[in-house]
CSV table of C-alpha atoms in Angstrom, one decimal:
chain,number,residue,atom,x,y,z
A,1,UNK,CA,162.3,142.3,23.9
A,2,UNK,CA,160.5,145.3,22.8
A,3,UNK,CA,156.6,145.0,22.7
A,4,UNK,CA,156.1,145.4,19.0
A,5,UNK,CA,157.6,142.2,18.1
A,6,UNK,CA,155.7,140.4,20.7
A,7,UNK,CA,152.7,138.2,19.7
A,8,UNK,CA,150.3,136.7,22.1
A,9,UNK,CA,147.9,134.5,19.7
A,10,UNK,CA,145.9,131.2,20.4
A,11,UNK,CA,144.7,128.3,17.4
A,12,UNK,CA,141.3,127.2,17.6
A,13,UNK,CA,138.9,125.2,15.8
A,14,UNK,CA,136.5,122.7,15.1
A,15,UNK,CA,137.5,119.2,16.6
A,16,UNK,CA,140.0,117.3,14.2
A,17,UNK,CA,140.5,120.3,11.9
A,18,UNK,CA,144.6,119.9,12.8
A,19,UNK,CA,144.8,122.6,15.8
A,20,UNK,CA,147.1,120.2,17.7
A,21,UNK,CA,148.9,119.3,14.4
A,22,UNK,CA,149.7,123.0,13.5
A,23,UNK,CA,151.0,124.2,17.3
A,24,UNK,CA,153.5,120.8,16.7
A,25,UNK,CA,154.4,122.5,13.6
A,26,UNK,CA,155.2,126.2,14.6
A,27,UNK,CA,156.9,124.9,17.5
A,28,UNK,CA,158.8,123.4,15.3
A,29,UNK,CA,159.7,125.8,12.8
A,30,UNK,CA,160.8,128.6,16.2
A,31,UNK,CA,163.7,125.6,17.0
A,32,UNK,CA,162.4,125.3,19.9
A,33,UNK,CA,163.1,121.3,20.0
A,34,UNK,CA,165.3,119.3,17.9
A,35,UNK,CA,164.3,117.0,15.1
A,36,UNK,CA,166.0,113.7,17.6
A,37,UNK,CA,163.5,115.0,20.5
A,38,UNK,CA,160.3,115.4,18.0
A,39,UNK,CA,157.0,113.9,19.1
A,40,UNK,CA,153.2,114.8,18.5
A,41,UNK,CA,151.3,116.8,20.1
A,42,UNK,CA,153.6,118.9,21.8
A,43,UNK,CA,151.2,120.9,23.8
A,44,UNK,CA,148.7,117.9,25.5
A,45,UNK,CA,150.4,117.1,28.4
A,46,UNK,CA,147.9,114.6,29.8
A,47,UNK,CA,148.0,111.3,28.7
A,48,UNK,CA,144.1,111.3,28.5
A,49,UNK,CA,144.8,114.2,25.9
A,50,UNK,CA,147.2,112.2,24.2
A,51,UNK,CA,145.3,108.8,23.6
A,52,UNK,CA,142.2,110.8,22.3
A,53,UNK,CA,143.6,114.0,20.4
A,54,UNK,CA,142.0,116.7,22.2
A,55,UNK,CA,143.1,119.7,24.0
A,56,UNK,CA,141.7,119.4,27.6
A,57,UNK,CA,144.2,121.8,29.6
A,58,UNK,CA,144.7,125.5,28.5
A,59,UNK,CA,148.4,125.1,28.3
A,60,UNK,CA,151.2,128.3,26.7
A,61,UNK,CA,154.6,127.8,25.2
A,62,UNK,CA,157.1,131.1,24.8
A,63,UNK,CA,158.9,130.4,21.3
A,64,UNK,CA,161.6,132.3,19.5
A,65,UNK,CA,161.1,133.4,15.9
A,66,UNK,CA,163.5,135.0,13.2
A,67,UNK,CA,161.3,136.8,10.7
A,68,UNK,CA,162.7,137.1,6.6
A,69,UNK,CA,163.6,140.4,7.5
A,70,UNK,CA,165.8,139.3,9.7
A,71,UNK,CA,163.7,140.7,13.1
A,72,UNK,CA,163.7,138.8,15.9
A,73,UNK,CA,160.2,137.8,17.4
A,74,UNK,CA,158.6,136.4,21.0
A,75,UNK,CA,155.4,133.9,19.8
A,76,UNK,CA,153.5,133.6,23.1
A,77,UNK,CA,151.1,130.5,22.0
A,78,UNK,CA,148.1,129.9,24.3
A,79,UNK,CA,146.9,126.2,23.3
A,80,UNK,CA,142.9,125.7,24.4
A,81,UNK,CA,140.8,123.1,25.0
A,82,UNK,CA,139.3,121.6,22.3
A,83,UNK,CA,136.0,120.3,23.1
A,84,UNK,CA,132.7,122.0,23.1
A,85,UNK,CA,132.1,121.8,27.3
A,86,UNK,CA,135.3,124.0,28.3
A,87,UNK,CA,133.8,126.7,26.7
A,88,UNK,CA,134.3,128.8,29.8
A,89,UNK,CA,138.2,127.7,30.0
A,90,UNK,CA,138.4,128.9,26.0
A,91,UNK,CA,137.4,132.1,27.1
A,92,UNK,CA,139.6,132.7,29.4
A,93,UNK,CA,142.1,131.8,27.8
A,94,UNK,CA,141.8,133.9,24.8
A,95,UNK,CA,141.1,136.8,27.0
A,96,UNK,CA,144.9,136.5,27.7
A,97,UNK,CA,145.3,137.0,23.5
A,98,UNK,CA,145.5,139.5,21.4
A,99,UNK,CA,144.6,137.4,18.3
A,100,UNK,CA,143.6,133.9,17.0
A,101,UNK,CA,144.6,131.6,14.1
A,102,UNK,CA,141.0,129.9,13.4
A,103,UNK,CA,141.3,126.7,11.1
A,104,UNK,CA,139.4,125.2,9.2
A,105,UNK,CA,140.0,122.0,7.2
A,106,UNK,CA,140.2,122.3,3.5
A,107,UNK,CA,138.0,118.9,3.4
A,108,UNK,CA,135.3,119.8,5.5
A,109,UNK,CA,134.9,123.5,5.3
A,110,UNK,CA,133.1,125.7,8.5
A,111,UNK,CA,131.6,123.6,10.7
A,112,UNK,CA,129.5,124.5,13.6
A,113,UNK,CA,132.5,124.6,16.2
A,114,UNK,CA,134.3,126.7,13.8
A,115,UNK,CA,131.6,129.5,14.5
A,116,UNK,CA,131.2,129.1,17.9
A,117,UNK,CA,134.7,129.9,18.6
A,118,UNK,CA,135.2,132.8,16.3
A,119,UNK,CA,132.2,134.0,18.4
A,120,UNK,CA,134.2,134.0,21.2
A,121,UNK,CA,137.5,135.8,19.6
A,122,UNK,CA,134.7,138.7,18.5
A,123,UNK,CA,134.0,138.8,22.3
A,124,UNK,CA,137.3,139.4,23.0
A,125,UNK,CA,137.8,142.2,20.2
A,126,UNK,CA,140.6,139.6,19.2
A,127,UNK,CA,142.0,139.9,15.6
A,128,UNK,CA,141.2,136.9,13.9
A,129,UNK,CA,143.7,135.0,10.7
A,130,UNK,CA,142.1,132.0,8.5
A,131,UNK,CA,144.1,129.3,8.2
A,132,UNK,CA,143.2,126.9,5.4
A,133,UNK,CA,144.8,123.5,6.6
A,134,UNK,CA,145.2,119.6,5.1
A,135,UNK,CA,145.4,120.9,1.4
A,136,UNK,CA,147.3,118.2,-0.1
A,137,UNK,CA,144.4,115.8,0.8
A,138,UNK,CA,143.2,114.3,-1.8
A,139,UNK,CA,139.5,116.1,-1.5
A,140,UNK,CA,140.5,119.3,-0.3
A,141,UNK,CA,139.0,122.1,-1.8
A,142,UNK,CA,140.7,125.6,-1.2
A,143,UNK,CA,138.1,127.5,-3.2
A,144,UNK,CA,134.7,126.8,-1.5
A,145,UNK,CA,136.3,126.7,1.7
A,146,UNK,CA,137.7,130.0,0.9
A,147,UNK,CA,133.7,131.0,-0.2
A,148,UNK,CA,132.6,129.5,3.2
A,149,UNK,CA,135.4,131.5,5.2
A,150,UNK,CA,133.6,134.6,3.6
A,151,UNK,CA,130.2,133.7,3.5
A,152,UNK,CA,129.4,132.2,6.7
A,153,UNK,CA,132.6,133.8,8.9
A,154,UNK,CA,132.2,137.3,7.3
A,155,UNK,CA,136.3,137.0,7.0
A,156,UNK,CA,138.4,137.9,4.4
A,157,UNK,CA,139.4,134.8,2.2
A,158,UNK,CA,142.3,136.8,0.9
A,159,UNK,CA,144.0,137.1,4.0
A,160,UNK,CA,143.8,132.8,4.5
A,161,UNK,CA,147.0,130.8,4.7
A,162,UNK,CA,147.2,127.7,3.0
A,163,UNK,CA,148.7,124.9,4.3
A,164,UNK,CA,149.3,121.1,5.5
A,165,UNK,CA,150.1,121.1,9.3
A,166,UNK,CA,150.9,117.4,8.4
A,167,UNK,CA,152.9,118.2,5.9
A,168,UNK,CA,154.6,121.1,6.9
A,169,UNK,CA,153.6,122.7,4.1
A,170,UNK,CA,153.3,126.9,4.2
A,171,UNK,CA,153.9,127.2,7.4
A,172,UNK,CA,156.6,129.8,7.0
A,173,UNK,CA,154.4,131.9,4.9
A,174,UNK,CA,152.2,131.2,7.2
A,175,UNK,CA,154.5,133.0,10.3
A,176,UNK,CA,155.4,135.9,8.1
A,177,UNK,CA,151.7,136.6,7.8
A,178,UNK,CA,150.9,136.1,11.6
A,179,UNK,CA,153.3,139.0,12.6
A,180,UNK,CA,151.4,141.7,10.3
A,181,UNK,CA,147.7,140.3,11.1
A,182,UNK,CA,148.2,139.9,14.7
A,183,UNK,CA,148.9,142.7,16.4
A,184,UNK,CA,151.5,143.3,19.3
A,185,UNK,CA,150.4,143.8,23.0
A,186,UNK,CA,149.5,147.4,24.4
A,187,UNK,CA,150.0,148.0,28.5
A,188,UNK,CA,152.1,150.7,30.8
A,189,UNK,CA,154.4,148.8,32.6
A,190,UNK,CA,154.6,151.3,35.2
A,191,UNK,CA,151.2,151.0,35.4
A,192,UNK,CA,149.5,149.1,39.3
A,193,UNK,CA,150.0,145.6,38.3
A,194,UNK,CA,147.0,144.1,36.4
A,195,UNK,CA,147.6,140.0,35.5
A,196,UNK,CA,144.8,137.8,33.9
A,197,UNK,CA,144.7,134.4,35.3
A,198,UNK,CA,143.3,132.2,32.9
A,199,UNK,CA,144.8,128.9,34.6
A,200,UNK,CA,146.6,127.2,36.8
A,201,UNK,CA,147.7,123.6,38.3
A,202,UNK,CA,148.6,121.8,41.3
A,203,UNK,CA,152.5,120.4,41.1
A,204,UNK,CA,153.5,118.8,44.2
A,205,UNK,CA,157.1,120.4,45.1
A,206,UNK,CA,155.8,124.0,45.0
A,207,UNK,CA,151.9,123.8,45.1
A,208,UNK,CA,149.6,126.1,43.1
A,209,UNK,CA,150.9,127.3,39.6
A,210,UNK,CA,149.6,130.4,38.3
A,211,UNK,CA,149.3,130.8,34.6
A,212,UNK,CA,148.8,134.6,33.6
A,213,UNK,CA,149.1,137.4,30.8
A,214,UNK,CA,150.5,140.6,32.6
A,215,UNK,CA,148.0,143.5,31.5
A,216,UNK,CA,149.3,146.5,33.1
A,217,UNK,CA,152.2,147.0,35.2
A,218,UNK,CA,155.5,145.5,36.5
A,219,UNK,CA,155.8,141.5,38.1
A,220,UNK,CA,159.1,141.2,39.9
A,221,UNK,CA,160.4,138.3,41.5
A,222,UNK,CA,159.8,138.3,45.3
A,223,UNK,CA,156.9,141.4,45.3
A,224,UNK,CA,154.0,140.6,47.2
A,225,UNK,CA,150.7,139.8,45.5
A,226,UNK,CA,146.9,140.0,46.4
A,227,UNK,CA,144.3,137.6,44.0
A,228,UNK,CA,141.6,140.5,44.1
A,229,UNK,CA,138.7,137.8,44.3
A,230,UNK,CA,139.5,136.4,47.8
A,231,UNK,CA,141.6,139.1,48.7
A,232,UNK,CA,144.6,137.0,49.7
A,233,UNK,CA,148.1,138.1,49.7
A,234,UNK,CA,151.2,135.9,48.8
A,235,UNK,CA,155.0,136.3,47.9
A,236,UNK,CA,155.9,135.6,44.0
A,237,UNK,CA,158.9,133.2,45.4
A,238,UNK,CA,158.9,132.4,41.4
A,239,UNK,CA,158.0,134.1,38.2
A,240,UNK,CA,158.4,133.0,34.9
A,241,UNK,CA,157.8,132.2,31.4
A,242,UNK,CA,156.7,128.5,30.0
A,243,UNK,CA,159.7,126.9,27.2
A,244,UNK,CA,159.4,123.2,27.1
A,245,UNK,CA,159.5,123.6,31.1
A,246,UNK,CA,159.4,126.5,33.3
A,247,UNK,CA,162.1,129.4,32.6
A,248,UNK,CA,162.9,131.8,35.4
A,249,UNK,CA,162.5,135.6,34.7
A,250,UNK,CA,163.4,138.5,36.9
A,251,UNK,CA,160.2,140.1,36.0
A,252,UNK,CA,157.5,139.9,33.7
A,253,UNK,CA,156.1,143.4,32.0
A,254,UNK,CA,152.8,144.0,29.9
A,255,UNK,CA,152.4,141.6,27.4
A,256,UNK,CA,154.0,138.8,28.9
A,257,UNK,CA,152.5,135.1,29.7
A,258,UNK,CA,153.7,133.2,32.0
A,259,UNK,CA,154.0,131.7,35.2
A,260,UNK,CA,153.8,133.1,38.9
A,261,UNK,CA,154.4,130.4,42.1
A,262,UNK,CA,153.8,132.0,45.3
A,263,UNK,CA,153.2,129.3,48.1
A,264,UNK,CA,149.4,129.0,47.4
A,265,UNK,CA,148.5,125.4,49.1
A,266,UNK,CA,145.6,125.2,46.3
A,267,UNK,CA,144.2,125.5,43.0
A,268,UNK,CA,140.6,126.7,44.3
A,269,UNK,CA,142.3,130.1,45.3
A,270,UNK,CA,143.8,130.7,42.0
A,271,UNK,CA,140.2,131.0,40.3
A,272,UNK,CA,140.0,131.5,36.5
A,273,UNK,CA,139.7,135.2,35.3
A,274,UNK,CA,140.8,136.3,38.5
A,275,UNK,CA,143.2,139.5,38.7
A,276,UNK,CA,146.9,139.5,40.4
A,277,UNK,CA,147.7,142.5,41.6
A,278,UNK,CA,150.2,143.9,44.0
A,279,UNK,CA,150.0,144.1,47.9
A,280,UNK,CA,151.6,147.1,48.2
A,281,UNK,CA,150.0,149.2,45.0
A,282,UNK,CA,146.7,147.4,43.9
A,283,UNK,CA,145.0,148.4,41.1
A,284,UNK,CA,141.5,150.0,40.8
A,285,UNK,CA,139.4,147.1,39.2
A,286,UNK,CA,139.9,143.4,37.8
């Protein structure tokens, strides 16, 4: 897949603003599942997340997309937590973006979460795309939320998408406006290898996984790599990219997020914003 039609992108927003909702519906509309095997809430993997409707894991989903003009596109979607106290974990996890969709519901308008994480997207120098969502509720008001996303965000209303994740509604238009807001990936693959960790978990057949966005450089399958904050060195036994379930790669390249399994017995070694690198050819700095 050539980098320009690569887009690494996250969804945030204020609590029940339909973040959830709208990753369910994207996934959706990039085939990735089939209408018999559709459920809510694609992303929360935790029943904890499930029975109260917020994000807890950062969790990332590789999807397929065929634009109108008949392109063929790679969505990398990096779902974050949704409450105020992983703020730290947010972070992270948009450092491993190159842009956000921020939503904000057409009922309530900006609220104070609403800021706080477009804050956060600044820090990151990530491009940021409006998303006006629940319009076909009864109170929803498209104008003064498009006056708030102006006033109070300092965004351009004009470039706000309009729709109901519910619903479905404009979430193609929607897409076709992602790919020319967001902007693709940058990185030298044959650059030292440079990969943001901005998770991981603990599954019991092959211990520590590694979630990561390759920076700079070349991840192949079986290389040997050092965490550069405790200096340890492993062998990538698996590498990967994140569908429904894991999906082996023979390598990943800049602009890629996925997976890396290297026989790492814990999750405390794999610490969050940590840098992979290789053994034999680290790079310079984090």
């Amino acid at each position: 897949m050539k980098r320009e039609n690569v887009r690494n992108f996250s969804i945030i927003a204020h609590v029940d603003h339909g973040k959830s909702t709208l990753a369910d519906r994207i996934i959706e509309k990039c085939r990735l599942i089939d209408q018999r095997n559709k459920m809510d809430q694609i992303l929360d993997t935790m029943d904890l997340e499930r029975e109260r409707g917020i994000t807890i894991k950062s969790n990332v989903i590789t999807l397929d997309y065929l634009a109108k003009d008949g392109k063929h596109y790679v969505f990398n979607l990096i779902d974050t937590p949704g409450h105020v106290d992983f703020t730290y974990e947010v972070s992270r996890a948009l450092a491993a973006c190159d842009g956000v969709i921020l939503v904000v519901d057409a009922t309530q308008g900006v609220e104070a979460q609403t800021i706080a994480n477009m804050y956060l997207a600044l820090e990151n120098n990530l491009e940021i795309f409006p998303v006006i969502n629940k319009i076909d509720m009864p109170n929803a008001n498209i104008e003064d939320t498009k006056k708030d996303i102006e006033h109070i965000l300092g965004l351009d209303p004009e470039t706000a998408a309009c729709v109901s994740a519910k619903q479905g509604i404009g979430i193609d238009e929607m897409l076709e406006k992602l790919i020319t807001l967001i902007p693709c990936p940058e990185g030298n693959p044959e650059a030292p290898l440079q990969a943001l960790i901005f998770d991981s978990y603990f599954d019991k057949y092959v211990g520590a996984v590694i979630k990561a966005r390759i920076v700079e450089g070349t991840l192949r399958a079986n290389d040997t790599i050092r965490l550069m904050a405790n200096g340890t060195e492993h062998q990538a036994i698996d590498i990967g990219v994140f569908r429904l379930d894991r999906e082996k790669r023979a390598e990943l390249v800049p602009g890629d997020v996925g997976y890396i399994i290297a026989n790492i017995k814990s999750v405390l070694d794999t610490k969050i914003g940590d840098t992979v690198t290789l053994a034999s050819r680290p790079a310079d700095a984090p």
